CSV table of C-alpha atoms and ligand atoms in Angstrom, one decimal:
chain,number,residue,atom,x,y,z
Z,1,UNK,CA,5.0,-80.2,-50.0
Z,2,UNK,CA,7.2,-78.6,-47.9
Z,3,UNK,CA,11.0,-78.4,-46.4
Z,4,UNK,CA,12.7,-77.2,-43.0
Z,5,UNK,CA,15.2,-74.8,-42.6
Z,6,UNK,CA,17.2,-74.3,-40.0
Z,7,UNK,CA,18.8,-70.2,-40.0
Z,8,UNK,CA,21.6,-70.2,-37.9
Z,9,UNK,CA,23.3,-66.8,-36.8
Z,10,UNK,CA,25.4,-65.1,-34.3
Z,11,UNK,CA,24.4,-63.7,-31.6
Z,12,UNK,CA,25.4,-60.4,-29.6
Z,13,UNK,CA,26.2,-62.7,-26.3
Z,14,UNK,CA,30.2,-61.0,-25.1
Z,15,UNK,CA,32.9,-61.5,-24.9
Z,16,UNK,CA,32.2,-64.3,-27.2
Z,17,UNK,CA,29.6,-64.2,-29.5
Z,18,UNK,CA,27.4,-67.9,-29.4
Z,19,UNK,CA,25.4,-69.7,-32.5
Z,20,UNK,CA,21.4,-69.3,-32.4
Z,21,UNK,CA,18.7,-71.0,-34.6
Z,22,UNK,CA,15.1,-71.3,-35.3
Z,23,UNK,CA,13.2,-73.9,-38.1
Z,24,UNK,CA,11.0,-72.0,-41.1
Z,25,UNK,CA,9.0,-74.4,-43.3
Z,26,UNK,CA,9.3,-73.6,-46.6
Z,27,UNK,CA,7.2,-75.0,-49.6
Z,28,UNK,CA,9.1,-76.6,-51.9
Z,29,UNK,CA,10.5,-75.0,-54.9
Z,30,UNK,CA,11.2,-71.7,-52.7
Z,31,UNK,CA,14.5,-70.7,-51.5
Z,32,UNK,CA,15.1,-69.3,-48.3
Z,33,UNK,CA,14.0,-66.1,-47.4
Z,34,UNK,CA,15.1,-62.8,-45.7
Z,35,UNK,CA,14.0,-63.6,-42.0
Z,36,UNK,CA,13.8,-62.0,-38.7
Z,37,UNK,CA,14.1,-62.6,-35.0
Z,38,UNK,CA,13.4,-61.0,-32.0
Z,39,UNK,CA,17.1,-59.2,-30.9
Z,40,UNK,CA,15.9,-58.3,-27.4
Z,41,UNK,CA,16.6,-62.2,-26.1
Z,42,UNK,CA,20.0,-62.0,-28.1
Z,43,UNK,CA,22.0,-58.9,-26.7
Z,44,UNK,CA,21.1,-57.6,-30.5
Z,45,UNK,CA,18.7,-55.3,-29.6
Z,46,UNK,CA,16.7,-52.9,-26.7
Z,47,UNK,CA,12.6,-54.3,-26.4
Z,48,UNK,CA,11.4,-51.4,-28.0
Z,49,UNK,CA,13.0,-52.1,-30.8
Z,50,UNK,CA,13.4,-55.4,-31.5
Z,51,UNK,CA,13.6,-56.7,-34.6
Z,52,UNK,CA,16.9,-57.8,-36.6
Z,53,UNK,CA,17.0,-59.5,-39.5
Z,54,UNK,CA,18.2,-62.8,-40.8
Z,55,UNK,CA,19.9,-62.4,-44.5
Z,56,UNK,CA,20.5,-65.7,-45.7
Z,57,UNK,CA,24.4,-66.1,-46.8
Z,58,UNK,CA,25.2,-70.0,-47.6
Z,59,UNK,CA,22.3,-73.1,-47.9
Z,60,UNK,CA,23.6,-76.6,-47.3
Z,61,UNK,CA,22.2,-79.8,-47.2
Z,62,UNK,CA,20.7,-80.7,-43.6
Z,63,UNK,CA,23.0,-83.8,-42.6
Z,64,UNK,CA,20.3,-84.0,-39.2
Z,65,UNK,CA,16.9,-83.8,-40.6
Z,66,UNK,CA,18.6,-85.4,-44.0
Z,67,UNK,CA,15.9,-85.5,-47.0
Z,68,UNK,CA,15.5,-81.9,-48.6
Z,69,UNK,CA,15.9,-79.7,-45.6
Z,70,UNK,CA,18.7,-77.4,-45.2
Z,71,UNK,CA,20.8,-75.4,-43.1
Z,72,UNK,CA,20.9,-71.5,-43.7
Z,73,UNK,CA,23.6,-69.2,-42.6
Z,74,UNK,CA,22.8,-66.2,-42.0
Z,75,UNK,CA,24.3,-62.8,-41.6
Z,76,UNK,CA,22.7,-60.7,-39.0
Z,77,UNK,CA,21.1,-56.8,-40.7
Z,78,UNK,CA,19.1,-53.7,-39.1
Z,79,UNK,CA,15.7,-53.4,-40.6
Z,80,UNK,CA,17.4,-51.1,-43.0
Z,81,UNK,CA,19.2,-53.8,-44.1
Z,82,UNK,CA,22.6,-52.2,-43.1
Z,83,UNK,CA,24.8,-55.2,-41.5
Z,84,UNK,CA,24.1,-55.2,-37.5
Z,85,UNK,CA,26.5,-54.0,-35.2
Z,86,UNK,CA,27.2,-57.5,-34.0
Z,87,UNK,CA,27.6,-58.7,-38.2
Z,88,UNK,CA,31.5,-59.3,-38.0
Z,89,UNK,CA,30.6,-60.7,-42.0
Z,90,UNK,CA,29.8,-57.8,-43.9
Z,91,UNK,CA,33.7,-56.0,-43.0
Z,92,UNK,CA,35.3,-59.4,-44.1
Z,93,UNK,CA,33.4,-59.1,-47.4
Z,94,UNK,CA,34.8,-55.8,-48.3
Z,95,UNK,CA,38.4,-56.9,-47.5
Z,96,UNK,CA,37.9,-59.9,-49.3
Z,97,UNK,CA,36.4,-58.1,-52.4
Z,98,UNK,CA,39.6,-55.1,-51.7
Z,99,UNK,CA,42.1,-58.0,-52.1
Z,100,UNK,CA,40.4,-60.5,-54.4
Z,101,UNK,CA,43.4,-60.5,-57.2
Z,102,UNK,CA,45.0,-62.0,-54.6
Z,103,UNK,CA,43.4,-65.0,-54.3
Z,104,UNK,CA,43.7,-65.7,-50.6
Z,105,UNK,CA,42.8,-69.0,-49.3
Z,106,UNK,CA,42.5,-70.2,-45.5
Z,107,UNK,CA,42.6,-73.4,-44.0
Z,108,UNK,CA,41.6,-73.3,-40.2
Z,109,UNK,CA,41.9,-75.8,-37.7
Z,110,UNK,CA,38.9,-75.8,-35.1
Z,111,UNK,CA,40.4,-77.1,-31.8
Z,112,UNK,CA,37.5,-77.6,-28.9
Z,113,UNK,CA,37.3,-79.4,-26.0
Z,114,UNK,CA,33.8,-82.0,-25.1
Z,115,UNK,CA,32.4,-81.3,-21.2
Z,116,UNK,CA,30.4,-83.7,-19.5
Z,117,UNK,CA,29.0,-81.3,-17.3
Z,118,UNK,CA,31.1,-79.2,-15.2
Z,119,UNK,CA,34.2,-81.7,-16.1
Z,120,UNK,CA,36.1,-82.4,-19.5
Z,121,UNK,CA,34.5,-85.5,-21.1
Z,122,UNK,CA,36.2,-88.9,-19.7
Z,123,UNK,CA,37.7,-86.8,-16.8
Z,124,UNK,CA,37.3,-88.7,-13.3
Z,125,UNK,CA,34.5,-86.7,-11.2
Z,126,UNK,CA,37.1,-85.6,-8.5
Z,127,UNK,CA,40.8,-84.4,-10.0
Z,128,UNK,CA,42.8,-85.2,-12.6
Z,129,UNK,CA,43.1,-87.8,-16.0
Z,130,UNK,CA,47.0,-88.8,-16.1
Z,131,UNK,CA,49.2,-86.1,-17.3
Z,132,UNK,CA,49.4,-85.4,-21.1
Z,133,UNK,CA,51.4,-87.1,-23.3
Z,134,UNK,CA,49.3,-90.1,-24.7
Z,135,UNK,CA,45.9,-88.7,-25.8
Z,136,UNK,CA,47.3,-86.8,-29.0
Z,137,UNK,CA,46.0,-89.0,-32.1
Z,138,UNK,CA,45.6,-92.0,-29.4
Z,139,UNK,CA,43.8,-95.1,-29.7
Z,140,UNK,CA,41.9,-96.6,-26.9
Z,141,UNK,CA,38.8,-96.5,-24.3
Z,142,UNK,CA,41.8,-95.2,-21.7
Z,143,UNK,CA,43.2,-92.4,-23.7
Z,144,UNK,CA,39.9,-91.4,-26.3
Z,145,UNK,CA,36.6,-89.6,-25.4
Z,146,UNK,CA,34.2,-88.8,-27.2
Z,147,UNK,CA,34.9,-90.6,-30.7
Z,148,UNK,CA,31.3,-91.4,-31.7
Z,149,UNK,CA,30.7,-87.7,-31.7
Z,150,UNK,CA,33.7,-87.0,-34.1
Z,151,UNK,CA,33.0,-89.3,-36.3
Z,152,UNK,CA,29.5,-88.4,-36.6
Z,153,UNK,CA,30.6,-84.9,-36.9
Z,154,UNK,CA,32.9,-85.6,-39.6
Z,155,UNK,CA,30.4,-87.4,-41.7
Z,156,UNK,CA,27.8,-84.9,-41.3
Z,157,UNK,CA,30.6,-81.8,-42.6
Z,158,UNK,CA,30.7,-84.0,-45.8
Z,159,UNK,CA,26.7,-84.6,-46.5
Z,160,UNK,CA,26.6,-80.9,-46.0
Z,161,UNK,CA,29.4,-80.5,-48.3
Z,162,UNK,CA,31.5,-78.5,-46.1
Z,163,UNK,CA,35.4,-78.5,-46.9
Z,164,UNK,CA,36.4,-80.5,-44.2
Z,165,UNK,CA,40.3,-81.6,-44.7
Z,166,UNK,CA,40.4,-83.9,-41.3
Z,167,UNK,CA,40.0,-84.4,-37.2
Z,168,UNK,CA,42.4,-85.6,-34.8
Z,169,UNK,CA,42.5,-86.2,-30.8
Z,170,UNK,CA,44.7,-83.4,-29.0
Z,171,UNK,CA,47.0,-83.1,-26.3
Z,172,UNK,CA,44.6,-82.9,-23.2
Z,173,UNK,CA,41.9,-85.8,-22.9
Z,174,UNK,CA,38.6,-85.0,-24.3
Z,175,UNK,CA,39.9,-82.3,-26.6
Z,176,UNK,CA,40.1,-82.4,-30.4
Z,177,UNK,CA,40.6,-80.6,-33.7
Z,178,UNK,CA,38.8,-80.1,-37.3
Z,179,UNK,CA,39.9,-78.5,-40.1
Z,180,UNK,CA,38.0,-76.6,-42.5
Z,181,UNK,CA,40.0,-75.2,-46.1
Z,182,UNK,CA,41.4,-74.3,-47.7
Z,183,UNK,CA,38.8,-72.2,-49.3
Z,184,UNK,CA,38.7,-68.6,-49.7
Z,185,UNK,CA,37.0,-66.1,-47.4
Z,186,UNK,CA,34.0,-65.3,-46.3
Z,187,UNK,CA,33.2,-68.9,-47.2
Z,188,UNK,CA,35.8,-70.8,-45.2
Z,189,UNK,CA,34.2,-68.6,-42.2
Z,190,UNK,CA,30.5,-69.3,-43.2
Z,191,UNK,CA,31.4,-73.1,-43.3
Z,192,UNK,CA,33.2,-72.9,-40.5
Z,193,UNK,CA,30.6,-71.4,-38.1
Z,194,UNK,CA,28.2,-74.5,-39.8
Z,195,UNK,CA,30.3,-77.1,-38.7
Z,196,UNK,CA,30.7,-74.9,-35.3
Z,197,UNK,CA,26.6,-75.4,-34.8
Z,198,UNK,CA,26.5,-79.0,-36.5
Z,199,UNK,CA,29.1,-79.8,-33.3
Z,200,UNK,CA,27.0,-78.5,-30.6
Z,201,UNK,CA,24.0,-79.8,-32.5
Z,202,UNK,CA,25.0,-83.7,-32.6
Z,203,UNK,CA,26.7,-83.5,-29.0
Z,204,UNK,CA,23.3,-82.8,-27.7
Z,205,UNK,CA,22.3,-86.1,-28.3
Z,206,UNK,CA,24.7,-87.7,-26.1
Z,207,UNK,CA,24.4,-84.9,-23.6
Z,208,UNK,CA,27.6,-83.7,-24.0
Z,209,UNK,CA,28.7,-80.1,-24.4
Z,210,UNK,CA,31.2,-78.4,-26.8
Z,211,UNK,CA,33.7,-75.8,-25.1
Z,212,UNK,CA,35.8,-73.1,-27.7
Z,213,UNK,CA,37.3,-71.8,-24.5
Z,214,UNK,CA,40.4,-70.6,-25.3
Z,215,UNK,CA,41.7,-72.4,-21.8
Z,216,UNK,CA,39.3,-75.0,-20.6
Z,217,UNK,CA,41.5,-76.1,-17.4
Z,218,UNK,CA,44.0,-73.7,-16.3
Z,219,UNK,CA,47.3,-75.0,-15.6
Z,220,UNK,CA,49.7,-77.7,-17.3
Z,221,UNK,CA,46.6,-78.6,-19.8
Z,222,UNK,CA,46.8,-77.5,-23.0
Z,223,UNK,CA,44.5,-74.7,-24.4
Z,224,UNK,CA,42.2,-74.7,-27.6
Z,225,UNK,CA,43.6,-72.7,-30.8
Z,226,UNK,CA,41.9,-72.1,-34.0
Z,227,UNK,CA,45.7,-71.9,-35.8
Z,228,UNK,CA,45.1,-70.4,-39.1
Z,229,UNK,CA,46.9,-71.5,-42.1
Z,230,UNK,CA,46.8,-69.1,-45.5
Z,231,UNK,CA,48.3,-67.9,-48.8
Z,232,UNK,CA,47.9,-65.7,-51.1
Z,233,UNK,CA,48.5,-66.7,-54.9
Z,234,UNK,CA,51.8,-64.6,-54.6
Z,235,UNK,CA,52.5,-67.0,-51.5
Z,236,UNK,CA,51.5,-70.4,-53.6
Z,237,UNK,CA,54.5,-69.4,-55.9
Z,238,UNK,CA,57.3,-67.8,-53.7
Z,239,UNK,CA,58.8,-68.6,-50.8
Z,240,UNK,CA,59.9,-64.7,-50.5
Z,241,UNK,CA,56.4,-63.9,-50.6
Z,242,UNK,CA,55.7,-66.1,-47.8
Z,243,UNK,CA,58.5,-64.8,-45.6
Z,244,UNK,CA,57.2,-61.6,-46.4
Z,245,UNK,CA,53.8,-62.3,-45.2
Z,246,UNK,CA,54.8,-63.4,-41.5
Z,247,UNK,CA,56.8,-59.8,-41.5
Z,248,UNK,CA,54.3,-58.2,-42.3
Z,249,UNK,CA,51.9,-59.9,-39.6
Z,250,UNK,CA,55.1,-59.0,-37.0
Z,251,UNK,CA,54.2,-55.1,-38.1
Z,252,UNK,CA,50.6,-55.5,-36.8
Z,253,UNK,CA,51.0,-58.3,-33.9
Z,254,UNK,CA,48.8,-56.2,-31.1
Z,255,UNK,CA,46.2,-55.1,-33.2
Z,256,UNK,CA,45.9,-58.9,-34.5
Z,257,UNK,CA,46.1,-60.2,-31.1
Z,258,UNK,CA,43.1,-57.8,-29.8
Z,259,UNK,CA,41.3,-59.7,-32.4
Z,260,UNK,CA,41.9,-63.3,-32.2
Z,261,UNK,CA,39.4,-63.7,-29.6
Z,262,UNK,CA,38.1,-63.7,-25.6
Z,263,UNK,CA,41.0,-64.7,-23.0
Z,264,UNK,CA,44.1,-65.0,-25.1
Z,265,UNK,CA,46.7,-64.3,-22.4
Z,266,UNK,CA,45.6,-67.0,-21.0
Z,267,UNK,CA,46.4,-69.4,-23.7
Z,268,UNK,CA,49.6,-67.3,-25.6
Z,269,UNK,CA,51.9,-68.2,-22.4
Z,270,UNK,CA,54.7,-69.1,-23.8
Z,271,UNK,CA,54.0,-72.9,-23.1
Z,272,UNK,CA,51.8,-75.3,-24.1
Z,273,UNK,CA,53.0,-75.1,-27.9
Z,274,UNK,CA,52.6,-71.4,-27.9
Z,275,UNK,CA,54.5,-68.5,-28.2
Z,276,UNK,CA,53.8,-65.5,-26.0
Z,277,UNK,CA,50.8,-63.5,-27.0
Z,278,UNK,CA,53.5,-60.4,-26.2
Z,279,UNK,CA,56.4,-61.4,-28.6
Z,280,UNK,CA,56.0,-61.9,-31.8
Z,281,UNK,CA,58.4,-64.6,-33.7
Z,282,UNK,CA,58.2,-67.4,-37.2
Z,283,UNK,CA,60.4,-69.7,-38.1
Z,284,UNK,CA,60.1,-73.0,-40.0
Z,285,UNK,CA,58.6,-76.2,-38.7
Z,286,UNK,CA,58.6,-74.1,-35.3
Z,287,UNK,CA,55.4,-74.7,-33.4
Z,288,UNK,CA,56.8,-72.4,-30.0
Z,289,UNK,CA,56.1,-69.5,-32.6
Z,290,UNK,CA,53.3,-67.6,-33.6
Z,291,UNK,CA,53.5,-68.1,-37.2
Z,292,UNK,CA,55.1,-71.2,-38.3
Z,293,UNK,CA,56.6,-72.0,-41.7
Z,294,UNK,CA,55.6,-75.3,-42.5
Z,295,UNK,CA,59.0,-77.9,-43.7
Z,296,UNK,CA,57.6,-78.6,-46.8
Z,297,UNK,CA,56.9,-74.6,-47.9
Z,298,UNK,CA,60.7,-74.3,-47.0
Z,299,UNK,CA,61.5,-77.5,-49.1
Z,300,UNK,CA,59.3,-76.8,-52.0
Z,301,UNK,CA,60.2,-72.5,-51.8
Z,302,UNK,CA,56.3,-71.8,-51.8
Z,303,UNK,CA,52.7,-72.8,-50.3
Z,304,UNK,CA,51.6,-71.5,-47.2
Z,305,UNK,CA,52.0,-70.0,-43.4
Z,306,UNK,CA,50.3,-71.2,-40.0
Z,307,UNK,CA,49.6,-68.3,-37.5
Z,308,UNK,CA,49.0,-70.3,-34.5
Z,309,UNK,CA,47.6,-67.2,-32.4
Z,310,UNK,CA,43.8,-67.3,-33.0
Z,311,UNK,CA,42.1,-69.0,-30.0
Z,312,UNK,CA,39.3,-71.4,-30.5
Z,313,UNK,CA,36.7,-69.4,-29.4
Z,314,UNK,CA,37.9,-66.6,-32.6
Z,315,UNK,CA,35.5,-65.7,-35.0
Z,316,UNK,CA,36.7,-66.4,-38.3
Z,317,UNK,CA,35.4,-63.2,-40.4
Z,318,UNK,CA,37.5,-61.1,-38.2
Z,319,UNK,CA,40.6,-63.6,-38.2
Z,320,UNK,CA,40.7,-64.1,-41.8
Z,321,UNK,CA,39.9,-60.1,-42.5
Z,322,UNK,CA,42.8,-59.0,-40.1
Z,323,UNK,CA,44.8,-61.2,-42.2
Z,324,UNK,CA,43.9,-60.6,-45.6
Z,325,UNK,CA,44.5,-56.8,-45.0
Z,326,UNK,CA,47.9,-57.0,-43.1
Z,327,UNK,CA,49.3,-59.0,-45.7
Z,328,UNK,CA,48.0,-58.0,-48.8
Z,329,UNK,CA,48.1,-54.1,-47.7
Z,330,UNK,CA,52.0,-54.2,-48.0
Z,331,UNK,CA,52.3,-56.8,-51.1
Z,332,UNK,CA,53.8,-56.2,-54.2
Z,333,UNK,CA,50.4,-56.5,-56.8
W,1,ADP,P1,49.0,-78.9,-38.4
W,1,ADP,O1,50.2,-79.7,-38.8
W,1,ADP,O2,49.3,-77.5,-38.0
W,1,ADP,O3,48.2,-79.7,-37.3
W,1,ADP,P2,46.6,-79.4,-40.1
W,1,ADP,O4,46.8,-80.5,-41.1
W,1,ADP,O5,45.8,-79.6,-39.0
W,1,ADP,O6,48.1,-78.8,-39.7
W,1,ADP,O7,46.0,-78.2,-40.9
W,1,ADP,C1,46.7,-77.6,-42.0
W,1,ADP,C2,45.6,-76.9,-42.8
W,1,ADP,O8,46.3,-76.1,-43.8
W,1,ADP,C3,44.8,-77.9,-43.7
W,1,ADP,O9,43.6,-78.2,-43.1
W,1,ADP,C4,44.5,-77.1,-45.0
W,1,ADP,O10,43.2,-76.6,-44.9
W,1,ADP,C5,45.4,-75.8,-44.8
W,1,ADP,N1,46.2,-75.6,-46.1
W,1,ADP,C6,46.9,-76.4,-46.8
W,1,ADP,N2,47.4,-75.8,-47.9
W,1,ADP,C7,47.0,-74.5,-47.8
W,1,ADP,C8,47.2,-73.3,-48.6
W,1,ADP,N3,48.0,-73.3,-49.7
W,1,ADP,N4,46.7,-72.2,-48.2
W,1,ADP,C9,45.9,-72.1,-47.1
W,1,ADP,N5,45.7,-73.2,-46.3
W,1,ADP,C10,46.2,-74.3,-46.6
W,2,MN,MN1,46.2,-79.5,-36.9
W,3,MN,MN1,45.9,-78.9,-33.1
W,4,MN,MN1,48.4,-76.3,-36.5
């Protein structure tokens, strides 16, 4: 017999990069192979040249099709089998592998916000829902839209054993949150950019769209982050070490803005839960900062930081790899 699997990779579309796929029957008892697609339909490659190839970097289990098919991530290579210019993957790798004594871990949370065509889901067709203020964590046809698609969501992460730690409703209606982590890098980014496709897979079948803009509806709406909690094993046992970490993110805070993905000046206003995208601050339980020190790392004088800068619409090998380096370039090993 045979089994489906469904390679997943990302694509050259900017400013923000989107999630393709395509199906390859397999027989059984084969893994997934090196693959190919054509680049020129992708912004990966000119006509006359076309091919890139598919390098298969994590199989799961197929929550969809269920039954032996999986789901291949995929990093993107030239027929050399050099990464592509578009492969973000391959540079988080080598950090990763630089810095692995260090034993980072990452724990990101996915905000996004569901459309029902031009509007956010549950929005009226002309204006505005009420203001914000009840929809965060709510209960309630008035206040929730969407929840079928969560929860189905949520259940499929787990069959395809993806470190989900939770979802939650946010601050403007129709918008919500997972978390995947903490897990180390590359995989927290590989599972992440799963559960990314799995979310735009399943909200197809209620014709609804998934939206990582980083500021869906401009105004007094909140945007969509990607906040991205970490620590390094240093970090996990010294609350000096974690101080340490958000000043050395303070020494780096343009370069790691240019990176934390398409339209942040729009969503680092200052309001909203946010601090500026042009000053950089921590402090403890402070969620007006960019990097907050969670109440119980001050309490228990170890664990972890939050930097809340990273919009929605990041890509989490070049979030986690700005971070690992900053960090770890200037920590006592
Ligand atoms: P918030 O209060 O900011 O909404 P969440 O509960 O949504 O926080 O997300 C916090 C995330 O922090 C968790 O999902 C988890 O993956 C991550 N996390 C917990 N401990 C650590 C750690 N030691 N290192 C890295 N990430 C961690
Ligand atoms: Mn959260
Ligand atoms: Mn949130
Ligand atoms: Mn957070």
């Amino acid at each position: 017999m045979v089994y489906k699997a469904e390679y997943i990779w990302i694509d050259g579309t900017t400013p923000t990069a989107n999630l393709r796929s395509k199906t390859k029957i397999i027989p059984d008892g084969e893994q997934p192979p090196i693959w190919g697609f054509d680049g020129s339909s992708t912004q990966q490659a000119a006509g006359s040249s076309s091919d890139v190839v598919l390098n298969p970097v994590l199989v799961v289990p197929d929550p969809i099709r269920g039954g032996d098919n999986v789901l291949v991530m995929t990093e993107t290579l030239l027929p050399d089998m050099s990464p592509h210019p578009t492969n973000t993957r391959a540079a988080c790798v080598a950090v990763a592998e630089k810095y692995e004594g260090f034993d980072t871990w990452f724990g990101i949370e996915q905000e996004y916000t569901f459309f029902d065509g031009a509007k956010p889901l549950g929005w009226p067709e002309d204006g505005f829902p009420g203001p914000q203020g009840p929809y965060y964590c709510a209960v309630g046809a008035d206040v929730i839209f969407g929840r079928d698609i969560v929860e189905e969501h949520m259940d499929a992460c787990i069959e395809a054993g993806l470190h989900i730690a939770g979802i939650n409703a946010e601050v403007m209606a129709g918008q919500w949150e997972f978390q995947i982590g903490p897990v180390q890098t590359p995989r927290v980014a590989d599972e992440l950019w799963i559960a990314r496709w799995l979310l735009a897979r399943i909200a197809e079948n209620y014709d609804v769209t998934v939206s990582l803009d980083a500021k869906p509806v401009k105004g007094d709406w909140n945007g969509a982050g990607a906040h991205t909690n970490f620590s390094t094993n240093q970090m996990r046992d010294s609350y000096d070490a974690c101080v340490a970490a958000a000043e050395a993110l303070g020494t780096k805070a343009a370069e790691h803005i240019k990176g934390y993905g398409y339209g942040i000046e729009d969503r680092l206003t200052g309001l909203h839960e946010t601090a500026s995208y042009q000053q950089f601050s921590y402090g403890v339980s402070d969620r007006g900062a960019s990097i907050r020190i969670p109440w119980q790392v001050a309490r228990d004088q170890k664990g972890y930081i939050e930097d809340r800068r990273p919009n929605a619409n990041a890509d989490p090998y070049v979030t986690t790899c700005l971070i690992t380096e900053t960090v770890c370039s200037v920590a006592k090993s």
